[in-house]
mmCIF file of C-alpha atoms in Angstrom:
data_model
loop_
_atom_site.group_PDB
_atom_site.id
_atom_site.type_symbol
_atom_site.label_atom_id
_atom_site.label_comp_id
_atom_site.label_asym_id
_atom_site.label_seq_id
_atom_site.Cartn_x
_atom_site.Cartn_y
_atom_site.Cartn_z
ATOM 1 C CA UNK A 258 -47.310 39.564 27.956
ATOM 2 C CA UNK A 259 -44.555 42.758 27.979
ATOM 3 C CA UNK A 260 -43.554 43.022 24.363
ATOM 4 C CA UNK A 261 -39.882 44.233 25.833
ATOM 5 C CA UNK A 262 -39.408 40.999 27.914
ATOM 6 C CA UNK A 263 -40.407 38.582 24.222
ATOM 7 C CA UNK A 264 -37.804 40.714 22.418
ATOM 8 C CA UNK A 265 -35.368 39.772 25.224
ATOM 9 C CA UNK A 266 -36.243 36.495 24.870
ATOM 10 C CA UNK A 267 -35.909 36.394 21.353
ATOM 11 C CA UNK A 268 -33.043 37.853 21.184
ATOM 12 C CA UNK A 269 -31.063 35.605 23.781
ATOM 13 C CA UNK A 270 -32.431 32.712 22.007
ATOM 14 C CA UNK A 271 -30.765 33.764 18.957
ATOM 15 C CA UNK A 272 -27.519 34.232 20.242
ATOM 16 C CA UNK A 273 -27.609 30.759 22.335
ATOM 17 C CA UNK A 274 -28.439 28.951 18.776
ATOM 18 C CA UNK A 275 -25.349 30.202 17.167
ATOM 19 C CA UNK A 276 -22.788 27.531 18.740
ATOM 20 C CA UNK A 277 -25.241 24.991 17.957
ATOM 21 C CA UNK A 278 -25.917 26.442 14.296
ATOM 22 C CA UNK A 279 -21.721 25.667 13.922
ATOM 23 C CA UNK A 280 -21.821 22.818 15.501
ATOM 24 C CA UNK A 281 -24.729 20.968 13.266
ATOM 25 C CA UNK A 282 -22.499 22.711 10.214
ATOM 26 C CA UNK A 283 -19.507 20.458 11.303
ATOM 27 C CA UNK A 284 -15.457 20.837 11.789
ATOM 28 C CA UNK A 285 -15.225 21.404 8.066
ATOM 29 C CA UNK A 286 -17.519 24.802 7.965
ATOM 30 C CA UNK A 287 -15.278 26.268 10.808
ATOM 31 C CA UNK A 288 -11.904 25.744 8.992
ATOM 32 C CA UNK A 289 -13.168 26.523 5.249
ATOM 33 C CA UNK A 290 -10.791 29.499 3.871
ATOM 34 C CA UNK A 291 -13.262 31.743 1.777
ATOM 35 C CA UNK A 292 -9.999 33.487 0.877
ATOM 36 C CA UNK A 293 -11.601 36.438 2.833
ATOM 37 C CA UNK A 294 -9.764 35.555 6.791
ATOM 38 C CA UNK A 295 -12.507 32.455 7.293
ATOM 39 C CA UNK A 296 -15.977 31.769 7.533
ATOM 40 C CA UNK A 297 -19.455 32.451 9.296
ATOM 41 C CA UNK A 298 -17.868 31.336 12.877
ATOM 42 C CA UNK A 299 -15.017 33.406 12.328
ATOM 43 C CA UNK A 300 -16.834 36.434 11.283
ATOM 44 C CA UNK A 301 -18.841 35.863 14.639
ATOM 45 C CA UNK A 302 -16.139 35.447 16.723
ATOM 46 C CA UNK A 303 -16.873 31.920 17.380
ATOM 47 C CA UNK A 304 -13.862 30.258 15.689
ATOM 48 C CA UNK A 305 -11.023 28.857 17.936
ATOM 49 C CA UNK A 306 -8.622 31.417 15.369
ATOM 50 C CA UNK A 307 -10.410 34.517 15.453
ATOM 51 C CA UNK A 308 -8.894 37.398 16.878
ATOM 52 C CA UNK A 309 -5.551 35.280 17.977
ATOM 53 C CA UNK A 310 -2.290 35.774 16.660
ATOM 54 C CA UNK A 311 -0.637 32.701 15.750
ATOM 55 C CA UNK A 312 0.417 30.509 18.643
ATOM 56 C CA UNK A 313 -1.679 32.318 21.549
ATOM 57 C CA UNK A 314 -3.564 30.289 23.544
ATOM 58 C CA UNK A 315 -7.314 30.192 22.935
ATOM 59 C CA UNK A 316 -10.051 32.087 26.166
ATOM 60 C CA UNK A 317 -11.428 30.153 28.482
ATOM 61 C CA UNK A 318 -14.796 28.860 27.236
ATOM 62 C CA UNK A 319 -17.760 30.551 28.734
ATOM 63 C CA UNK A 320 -19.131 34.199 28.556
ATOM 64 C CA UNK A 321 -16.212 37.237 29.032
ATOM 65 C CA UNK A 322 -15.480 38.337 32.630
ATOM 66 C CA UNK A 323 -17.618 40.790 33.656
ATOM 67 C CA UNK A 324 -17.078 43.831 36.190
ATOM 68 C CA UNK A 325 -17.670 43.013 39.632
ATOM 69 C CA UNK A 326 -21.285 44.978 41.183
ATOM 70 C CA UNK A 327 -21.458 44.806 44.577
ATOM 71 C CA UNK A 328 -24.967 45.900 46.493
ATOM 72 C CA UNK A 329 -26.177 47.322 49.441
ATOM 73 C CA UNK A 330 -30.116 46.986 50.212
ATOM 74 C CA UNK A 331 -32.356 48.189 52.534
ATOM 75 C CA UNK A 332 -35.183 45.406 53.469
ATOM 76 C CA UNK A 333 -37.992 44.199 51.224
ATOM 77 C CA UNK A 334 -40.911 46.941 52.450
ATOM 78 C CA UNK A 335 -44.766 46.420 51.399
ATOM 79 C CA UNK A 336 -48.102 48.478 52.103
ATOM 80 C CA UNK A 337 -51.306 48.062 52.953
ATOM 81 C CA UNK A 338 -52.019 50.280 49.599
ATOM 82 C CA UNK A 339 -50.076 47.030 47.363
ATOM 83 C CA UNK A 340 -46.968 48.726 46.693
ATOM 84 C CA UNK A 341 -43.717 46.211 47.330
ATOM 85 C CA UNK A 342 -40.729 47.531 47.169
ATOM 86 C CA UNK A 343 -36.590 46.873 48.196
ATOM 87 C CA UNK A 344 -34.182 49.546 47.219
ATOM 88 C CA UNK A 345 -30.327 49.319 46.723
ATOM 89 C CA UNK A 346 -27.054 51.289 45.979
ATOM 90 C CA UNK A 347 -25.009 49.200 43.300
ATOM 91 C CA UNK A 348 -21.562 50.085 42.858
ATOM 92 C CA UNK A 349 -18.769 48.311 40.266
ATOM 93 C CA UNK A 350 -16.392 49.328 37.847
ATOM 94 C CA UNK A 351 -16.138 52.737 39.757
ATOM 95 C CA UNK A 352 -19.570 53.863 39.276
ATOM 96 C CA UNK A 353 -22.610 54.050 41.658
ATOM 97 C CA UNK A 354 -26.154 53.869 40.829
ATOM 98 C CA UNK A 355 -29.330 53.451 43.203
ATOM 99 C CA UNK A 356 -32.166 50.764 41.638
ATOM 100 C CA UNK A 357 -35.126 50.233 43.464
ATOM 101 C CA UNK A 358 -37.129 46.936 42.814
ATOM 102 C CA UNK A 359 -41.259 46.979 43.170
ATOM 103 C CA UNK A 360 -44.251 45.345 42.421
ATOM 104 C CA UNK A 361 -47.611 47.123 42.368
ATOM 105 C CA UNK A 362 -50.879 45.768 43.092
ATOM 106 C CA UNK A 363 -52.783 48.735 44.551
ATOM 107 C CA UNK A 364 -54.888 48.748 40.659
ATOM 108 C CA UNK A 365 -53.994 52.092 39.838
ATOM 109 C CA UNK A 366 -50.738 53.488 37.642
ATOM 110 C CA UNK A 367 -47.965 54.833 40.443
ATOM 111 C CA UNK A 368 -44.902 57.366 40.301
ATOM 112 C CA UNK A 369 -42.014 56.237 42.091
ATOM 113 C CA UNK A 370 -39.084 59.123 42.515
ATOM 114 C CA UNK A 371 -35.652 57.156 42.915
ATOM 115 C CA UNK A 372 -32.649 59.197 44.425
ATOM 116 C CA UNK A 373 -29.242 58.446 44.888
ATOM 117 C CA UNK A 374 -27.004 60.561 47.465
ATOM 118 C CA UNK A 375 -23.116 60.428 47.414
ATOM 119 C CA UNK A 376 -20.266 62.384 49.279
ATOM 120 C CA UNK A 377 -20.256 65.725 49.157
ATOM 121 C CA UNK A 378 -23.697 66.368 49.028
ATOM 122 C CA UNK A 379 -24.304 64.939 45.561
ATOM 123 C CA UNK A 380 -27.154 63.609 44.489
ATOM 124 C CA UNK A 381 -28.955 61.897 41.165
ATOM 125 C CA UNK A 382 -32.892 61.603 40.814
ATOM 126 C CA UNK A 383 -34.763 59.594 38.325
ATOM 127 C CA UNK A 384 -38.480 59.322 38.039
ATOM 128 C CA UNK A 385 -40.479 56.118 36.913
ATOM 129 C CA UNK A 386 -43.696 55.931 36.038
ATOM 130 C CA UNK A 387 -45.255 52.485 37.745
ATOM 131 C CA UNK A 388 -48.177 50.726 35.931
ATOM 132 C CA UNK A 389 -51.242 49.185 37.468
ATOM 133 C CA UNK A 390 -50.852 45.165 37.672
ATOM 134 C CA UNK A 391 -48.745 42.864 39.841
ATOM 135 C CA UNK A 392 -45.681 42.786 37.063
ATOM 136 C CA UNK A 393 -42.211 43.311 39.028
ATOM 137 C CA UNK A 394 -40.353 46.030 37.869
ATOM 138 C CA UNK A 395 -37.383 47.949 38.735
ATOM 139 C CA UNK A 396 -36.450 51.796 38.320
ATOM 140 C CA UNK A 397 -32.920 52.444 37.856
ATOM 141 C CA UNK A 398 -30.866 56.108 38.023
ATOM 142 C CA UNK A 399 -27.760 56.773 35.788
ATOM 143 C CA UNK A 400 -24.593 55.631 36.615
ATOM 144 C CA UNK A 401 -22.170 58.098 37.772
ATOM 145 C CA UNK A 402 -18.417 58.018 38.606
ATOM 146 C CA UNK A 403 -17.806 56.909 42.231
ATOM 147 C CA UNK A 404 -16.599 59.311 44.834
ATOM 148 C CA UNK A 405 -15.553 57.582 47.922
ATOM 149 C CA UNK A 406 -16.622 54.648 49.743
ATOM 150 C CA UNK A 407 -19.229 52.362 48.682
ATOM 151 C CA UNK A 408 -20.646 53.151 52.062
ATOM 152 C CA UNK A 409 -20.841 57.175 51.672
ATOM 153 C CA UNK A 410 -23.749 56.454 48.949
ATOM 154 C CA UNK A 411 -27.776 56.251 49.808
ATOM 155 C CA UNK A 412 -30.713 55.272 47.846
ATOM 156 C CA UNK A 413 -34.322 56.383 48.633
ATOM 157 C CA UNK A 414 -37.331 55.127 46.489
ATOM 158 C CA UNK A 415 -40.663 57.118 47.010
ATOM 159 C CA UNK A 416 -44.095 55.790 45.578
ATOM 160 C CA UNK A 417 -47.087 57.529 45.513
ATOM 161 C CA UNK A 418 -50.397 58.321 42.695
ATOM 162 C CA UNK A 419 -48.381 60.678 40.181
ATOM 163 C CA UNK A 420 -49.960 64.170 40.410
ATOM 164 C CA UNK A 421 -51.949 64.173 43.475
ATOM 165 C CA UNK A 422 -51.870 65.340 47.262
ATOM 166 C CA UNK A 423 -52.430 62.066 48.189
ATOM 167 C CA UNK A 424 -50.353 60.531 51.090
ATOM 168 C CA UNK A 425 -46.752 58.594 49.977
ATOM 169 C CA UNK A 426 -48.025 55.103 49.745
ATOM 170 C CA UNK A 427 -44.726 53.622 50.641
ATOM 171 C CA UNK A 428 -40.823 55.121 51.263
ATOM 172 C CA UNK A 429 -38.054 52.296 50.792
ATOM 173 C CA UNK A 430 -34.001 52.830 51.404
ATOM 174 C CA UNK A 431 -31.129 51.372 50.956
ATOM 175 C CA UNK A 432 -30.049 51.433 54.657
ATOM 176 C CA UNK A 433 -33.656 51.371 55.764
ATOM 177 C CA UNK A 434 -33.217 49.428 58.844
ATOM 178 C CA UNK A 435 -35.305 46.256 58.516
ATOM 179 C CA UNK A 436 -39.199 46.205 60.236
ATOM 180 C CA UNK A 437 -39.318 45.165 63.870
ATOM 181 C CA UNK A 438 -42.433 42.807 64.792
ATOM 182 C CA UNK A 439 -43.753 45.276 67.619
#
């Protein structure tokens, strides 16, 4: 199992128990003055009082808004060689970024060269290395200040066997227009 994905996991699990950790230690744990500004839930952020002035009206339950990220993807592309992939432009908070989802099964480690082209001819490349086995992954390029419309931006994902003159296995894009049946 990816090592990455069980420290993830572990580490969501920890901050899920923490509600439940104050709420097995009772009413009484979250209102006891240590003479310090309050307790373990305060300190956290998890006390109705923390971080209010007097008389403000507690947030909302439920995790802080986050920003918006719209997407634009090309169609989900596979080839006979076992390479799967869908590639998108992402765009929120006034940044754009191109990711490029994939799975490989073709049994042998891949290279997959992710670019991103905006207005006025700029452009930002990332490579990824791919590993052999059927794992979905995704390859992701920095996020950079948007110029213009969502619509001005283009991703293009390219996977082939890093290091050789082999044929591109498979070429995925964000406006890719999607496979006909003929």
């Amino acid at each position: 199992m990816n090592l990455r994905l069980i420290g993830i996991g572990a580490g969501v699990l920890i901050i899920l128990s923490l509600p439940l950790a104050g709420a097995i230690a009772g009413p009484d744990f979250a209102v006891r003055d240590d003479g310090k500004g309050g307790g373990l839930l305060t300190s956290l952020g998890l006390s109705e009082s923390s971080g209010r002035p007097s008389g403000a009206k507690p947030a909302p339950p439920g995790p802080p808004e986050q920003p918006r990220t719209d997407a634009r993807c090309g169609p989900e592309l596979s080839s006979p060689q076992g390479v799967e992939a869908q590639t998108c432009v992402l765009t929120g908070d006034g940044q754009s970024w191109g990711r490029s989802y994939y799975r490989n099964t073709s049994g042998r480690p891949l290279e997959s060269v992710l670019t991103v082209m905006g207005p006025a001819g700029r452009t930002v490349q990332i490579r990824c290395a791919i590993g052999a086995g059927d794992e979905p992954g995704l390859c992701e390029t920095p996020r950079e200040h948007s110029m213009g419309t969502p619509d001005r931006y283009a991703a293009v994902a390219e996977f082939a066997v890093p290091d050789a003159e082999g044929p591109l296995l498979l070429r995925s894009g964000s406006n890719s227009p999607a496979p006909t049946g003929g």
